[in-house]
């Protein structure tokens, strides 16, 4: 799953850089009355765009990969952007040096010094300097887009850009509500600063499992988080169950760290519910896609029943009836009709437990 995610990121980087290089080649060469000496026809210009797009897209992806799996992602974002930009420029410069050296070898058919090659043919070339400036602009632009995608979610950013939700629209959605157990007690014992670090450390472990199950973060609410899918996607392959149990497993695997830092391993409870909602973009200065429906209110009331019923995860009867995965790895225990607080009618409630607990 992680390999597939990285493959998608690599494909996006190559596509974005190919488009950027096509624009550069077009404005650099296609507007001139004569083609450069190395080009026979316009097909050579397209080949150059693709070649540069693959090279720079791969360098872009590699810089992101190194930053994501190292201590760099803990630094302020501006330092991360600087590292990624320097990595890209170093790769581009190295590529240009190697290419120029090979070209000179082929043309002159004799050895030339590295100093002569660098100064005479690379560093003082207006075309190369223009390319460096362009690379910086594109890299910073893509870094901004990537950061926006992290802040609001890639699908949300894409949908806001397309204007999909500027008019309210009905959708079928599945929501998962995760909430920390005994959070008030933890906050009092740790203090505000250490408790906020606990929340950061806990939810940082949630990122991969959310991505692996093709979900989206809707909103963080202190020590709780709302996750959602389009209904047809969320009911597939135990996704709405996997997130909670994989997250709990991740916390357990980091037991030594949490006990050393905070004296305990945080635990979470969860509830899942689905139904029709109205989705719309709200706000002007800080826009977001919000969902309006009694589904969210019912979900919060359902999650409140975890402690009274002695369950770690609950789902509604309406979600149970829509599940589409016969080879499920989980047991669904019918807890009977439950009357939720503030609701006139009872709903069927099911407890969720893994068939093979780790």
XYZ file of C-alpha atoms in Angstrom:
358
model
C 0.000 0.000 0.000
C 2.776 2.439 0.889
C 4.540 1.596 -2.391
C 1.354 2.407 -4.304
C 1.030 5.754 -2.527
C 4.629 6.656 -3.331
C 4.070 5.591 -6.942
C 1.140 8.023 -7.159
C 3.274 10.811 -5.703
C 6.034 10.056 -8.191
C 3.569 10.071 -11.084
C 2.134 13.410 -9.964
C 5.614 14.939 -9.603
C 6.658 13.784 -13.074
C 3.390 15.043 -14.590
C 3.655 18.446 -12.896
C 7.279 18.913 -13.889
C 6.633 17.757 -17.455
C 3.952 20.436 -17.777
C 6.296 23.019 -16.245
C 9.180 22.042 -18.543
C 6.885 22.074 -21.571
C 5.971 25.664 -20.718
C 9.657 26.552 -20.288
C 10.684 24.989 -23.605
C 7.764 26.604 -25.399
C 8.588 30.138 -24.252
C 12.348 29.569 -24.542
C 12.535 27.981 -28.004
C 9.201 27.664 -29.774
C 8.759 31.446 -30.084
C 12.071 31.920 -31.899
C 12.101 31.893 -35.737
C 14.735 29.162 -35.828
C 15.072 26.006 -33.781
C 18.220 25.484 -31.706
C 21.065 23.633 -33.400
C 20.409 20.405 -31.527
C 16.741 20.237 -32.604
C 15.662 18.948 -36.006
C 11.944 19.498 -35.449
C 9.307 20.313 -32.845
C 9.316 16.645 -31.784
C 12.779 17.217 -30.317
C 11.385 20.043 -28.172
C 8.650 17.734 -26.882
C 11.237 15.044 -26.171
C 13.296 17.553 -24.180
C 10.216 18.535 -22.133
C 9.452 14.919 -21.284
C 13.075 14.152 -20.502
C 13.421 17.141 -18.186
C 10.035 16.427 -16.620
C 11.075 12.866 -15.738
C 14.422 13.999 -14.328
C 13.136 16.915 -12.260
C 9.977 15.059 -11.232
C 12.086 12.199 -9.924
C 14.366 14.614 -8.055
C 11.291 16.351 -6.626
C 9.873 13.040 -5.410
C 13.217 11.948 -3.942
C 13.566 15.193 -1.979
C 10.060 14.763 -0.553
C 10.783 11.132 0.303
C 13.992 12.008 2.152
C 12.263 14.825 4.032
C 9.282 12.664 5.003
C 11.379 9.795 6.385
C 13.986 11.845 8.229
C 14.200 14.458 10.976
C 13.705 17.186 8.363
C 9.920 16.878 8.636
C 10.208 17.999 12.265
C 11.868 21.281 11.272
C 9.940 24.472 10.428
C 8.424 24.216 6.979
C 10.660 26.922 5.490
C 13.746 24.782 6.211
C 12.067 21.803 4.576
C 11.403 23.882 1.437
C 15.019 25.106 1.414
C 16.311 21.537 1.664
C 14.054 20.321 -1.132
C 15.013 23.261 -3.330
C 18.743 22.758 -2.772
C 18.379 19.037 -3.455
C 16.645 19.771 -6.742
C 19.187 22.406 -7.776
C 22.096 20.146 -6.869
C 20.611 17.366 -8.976
C 19.883 19.705 -11.889
C 23.365 21.214 -11.787
C 25.024 17.810 -11.585
C 22.958 16.610 -14.542
C 23.900 19.687 -16.553
C 27.596 19.213 -15.778
C 27.547 15.566 -16.801
C 25.595 16.284 -19.992
C 27.890 19.145 -20.980
C 30.978 17.063 -20.302
C 29.715 14.233 -22.503
C 28.784 16.684 -25.258
C 32.212 18.268 -25.210
C 33.873 14.864 -25.288
C 31.847 13.877 -28.321
C 32.440 17.136 -30.197
C 36.043 17.914 -29.345
C 37.154 14.305 -29.002
C 39.675 15.247 -26.341
C 39.754 15.583 -22.577
C 38.857 18.969 -21.108
C 39.353 20.145 -17.576
C 36.392 20.286 -15.224
C 37.152 23.920 -14.381
C 37.041 24.982 -18.028
C 33.865 23.039 -18.636
C 32.040 24.541 -15.653
C 33.006 28.160 -16.169
C 32.924 28.390 -19.937
C 29.828 26.409 -20.739
C 27.595 26.196 -17.681
C 27.761 28.872 -15.007
C 27.882 31.855 -17.365
C 25.255 30.557 -19.743
C 22.168 32.853 -19.739
C 19.980 29.881 -20.663
C 21.215 27.877 -17.690
C 20.776 30.821 -15.314
C 17.230 31.349 -16.592
C 16.536 27.665 -16.070
C 17.788 27.847 -12.463
C 15.488 30.770 -11.705
C 12.586 28.929 -13.313
C 13.336 25.787 -11.296
C 13.249 27.783 -8.068
C 9.898 29.332 -8.960
C 8.345 25.985 -9.926
C 9.733 24.202 -6.859
C 8.429 26.843 -4.465
C 5.066 26.822 -6.236
C 4.732 23.046 -5.987
C 5.862 23.143 -2.342
C 3.084 25.647 -1.642
C 0.501 23.417 -3.325
C 1.762 20.375 -1.392
C 1.558 22.256 1.898
C -1.971 23.442 1.114
C -2.920 19.843 0.362
C -1.547 18.813 3.760
C -3.461 21.585 5.527
C -6.880 21.060 3.955
C -6.550 17.639 2.298
C -5.784 16.973 -1.390
C -9.363 16.165 -2.359
C -10.734 19.203 -0.509
C -8.183 21.463 -2.222
C -9.042 19.951 -5.598
C -12.794 20.296 -5.058
C -12.527 23.883 -3.807
C -10.421 24.710 -6.854
C -13.058 23.247 -9.174
C -15.862 25.018 -7.323
C -17.648 21.710 -6.767
C -19.172 22.701 -3.419
C -19.829 26.413 -3.912
C -23.466 25.407 -4.169
C -24.677 23.008 -1.422
C -25.130 19.466 -2.648
C -26.425 16.208 -1.177
C -24.017 13.320 -0.691
C -23.917 9.949 1.011
C -21.036 9.905 3.524
C -19.576 7.591 6.134
C -18.044 9.188 9.235
C -15.682 7.747 11.847
C -15.272 9.563 15.158
C -12.126 8.879 17.219
C -11.883 10.271 20.747
C -9.205 9.844 23.419
C -10.251 7.920 26.525
C -9.904 9.845 29.829
C -8.602 12.927 28.029
C -9.653 15.309 30.828
C -7.659 13.311 33.380
C -4.637 13.223 31.082
C -4.835 16.967 30.433
C -4.933 17.719 34.165
C -2.015 15.434 34.982
C 0.212 16.486 32.050
C -0.566 20.184 31.773
C -1.500 22.013 28.605
C 1.904 21.883 26.886
C 2.672 18.189 27.413
C -0.935 17.244 26.642
C -0.739 19.075 23.316
C 2.475 17.162 22.527
C 0.640 13.939 23.389
C -2.081 14.838 20.879
C 0.557 15.613 18.240
C 2.400 12.335 18.811
C -0.814 10.319 18.802
C -2.352 11.761 15.642
C 0.955 11.641 13.761
C 0.558 7.841 13.902
C -2.876 8.154 12.316
C -1.678 9.635 9.020
C -0.529 6.449 7.288
C -3.557 4.368 8.203
C -5.910 7.131 6.997
C -4.079 7.234 3.663
C -3.909 3.443 3.374
C -7.676 3.202 3.804
C -8.357 6.013 1.303
C -10.047 8.201 3.903
C -9.882 11.929 4.590
C -9.548 13.916 7.790
C -12.606 16.124 8.140
C -11.705 17.965 11.319
C -9.490 17.795 14.415
C -11.335 18.741 17.589
C -8.865 18.837 20.474
C -8.325 15.218 21.465
C -10.805 13.914 18.863
C -10.814 13.605 15.092
C -13.516 13.120 12.461
C -12.677 10.983 9.439
C -14.901 10.443 6.415
C -15.366 8.694 3.066
C -17.908 8.708 0.289
C -20.231 5.948 1.511
C -19.508 3.560 -1.363
C -15.762 3.751 -0.610
C -15.914 3.597 3.173
C -17.888 0.348 3.320
C -15.331 -1.543 1.221
C -12.680 -3.885 2.618
C -13.304 -3.094 6.300
C -11.887 0.391 5.844
C -13.980 2.038 8.549
C -12.871 -0.679 10.995
C -9.264 -0.899 9.873
C -8.470 2.717 10.669
C -9.408 2.392 14.327
C -7.750 -0.968 14.948
C -4.621 -0.167 12.933
C -4.314 3.120 14.830
C -4.660 1.298 18.161
C -1.984 -1.155 17.031
C 0.345 1.702 16.089
C -0.075 3.191 19.560
C 0.685 -0.170 21.136
C 3.842 -0.560 19.033
C 5.030 2.810 20.360
C 4.379 1.792 23.955
C 7.938 2.373 25.161
C 8.016 5.896 23.747
C 4.671 6.931 25.230
C 5.444 5.437 28.634
C 8.816 7.185 28.706
C 7.404 10.558 27.624
C 3.994 10.581 29.315
C 3.833 7.623 31.692
C 1.033 5.823 29.835
C -0.130 4.711 26.394
C -3.143 6.716 25.158
C -6.265 4.798 24.209
C -9.087 5.843 21.924
C -12.728 4.915 21.453
C -14.577 5.136 18.170
C -17.987 5.254 16.546
C -19.052 5.076 12.904
C -22.290 6.133 11.244
C -23.438 6.988 7.731
C -26.185 8.755 5.875
C -27.134 11.686 3.692
C -25.430 15.033 4.339
C -25.315 18.426 2.677
C -21.789 19.471 1.681
C -20.922 23.104 1.018
C -17.985 25.491 1.069
C -18.265 27.944 3.969
C -16.175 30.970 4.853
C -14.360 33.602 2.847
C -10.900 34.129 4.355
C -10.524 30.537 5.549
C -12.656 28.314 3.407
C -13.488 24.712 4.175
C -15.961 22.112 2.999
C -18.462 21.529 5.802
C -21.094 18.836 6.195
C -24.563 19.563 7.567
C -26.786 16.756 8.766
C -28.229 15.023 11.809
C -25.803 12.200 10.920
C -22.986 14.009 12.744
C -25.106 14.650 15.819
C -26.156 10.993 15.929
C -22.511 9.957 15.531
C -21.445 12.041 18.544
C -24.272 10.585 20.667
C -23.343 7.085 19.525
C -19.728 7.602 20.530
C -20.898 8.691 23.995
C -22.289 5.164 24.471
C -18.867 3.471 24.252
C -18.182 3.737 28.001
C -21.698 2.798 29.238
C -21.748 -0.232 26.930
C -18.138 -1.222 27.684
C -17.152 -1.105 24.001
C -14.111 0.333 22.254
C -15.899 0.774 18.921
C -19.573 1.087 18.000
C -21.381 1.341 14.681
C -24.992 2.107 13.844
C -27.450 -0.360 12.375
C -27.764 1.750 9.225
C -24.008 1.371 8.603
C -24.092 -2.353 9.356
C -26.765 -2.867 6.707
C -24.561 -1.212 4.067
C -21.295 -3.025 4.731
C -19.982 -4.640 1.584
C -17.214 -7.041 2.573
C -18.255 -10.665 3.174
C -14.739 -11.760 4.217
C -14.605 -9.310 7.099
C -11.941 -9.669 9.784
C -14.242 -8.310 12.483
C -17.099 -9.545 14.653
C -20.227 -7.413 14.862
C -22.014 -7.899 18.162
C -25.659 -6.828 18.243
C -26.167 -4.720 21.385
C -29.847 -4.161 20.671
C -31.805 -0.951 20.153
C -30.317 1.935 22.130
C -32.021 5.266 22.762
C -29.444 7.979 22.280
C -29.476 11.215 24.245
C -31.655 13.841 22.608
C -33.179 11.376 20.135
C -36.826 10.390 19.986
C -36.270 6.941 18.512
C -33.878 4.128 19.353
C -31.309 2.894 16.836
C -29.647 -0.482 16.453
C -26.096 -0.491 17.786
C -23.294 -2.982 17.133
C -19.987 -3.467 18.891
C -16.942 -4.152 16.705
C -14.118 -6.471 17.728
C -11.405 -8.118 15.602
C -11.771 -11.849 15.014
C -8.084 -12.390 15.649
C -6.920 -9.827 18.226
C -3.214 -9.036 18.068
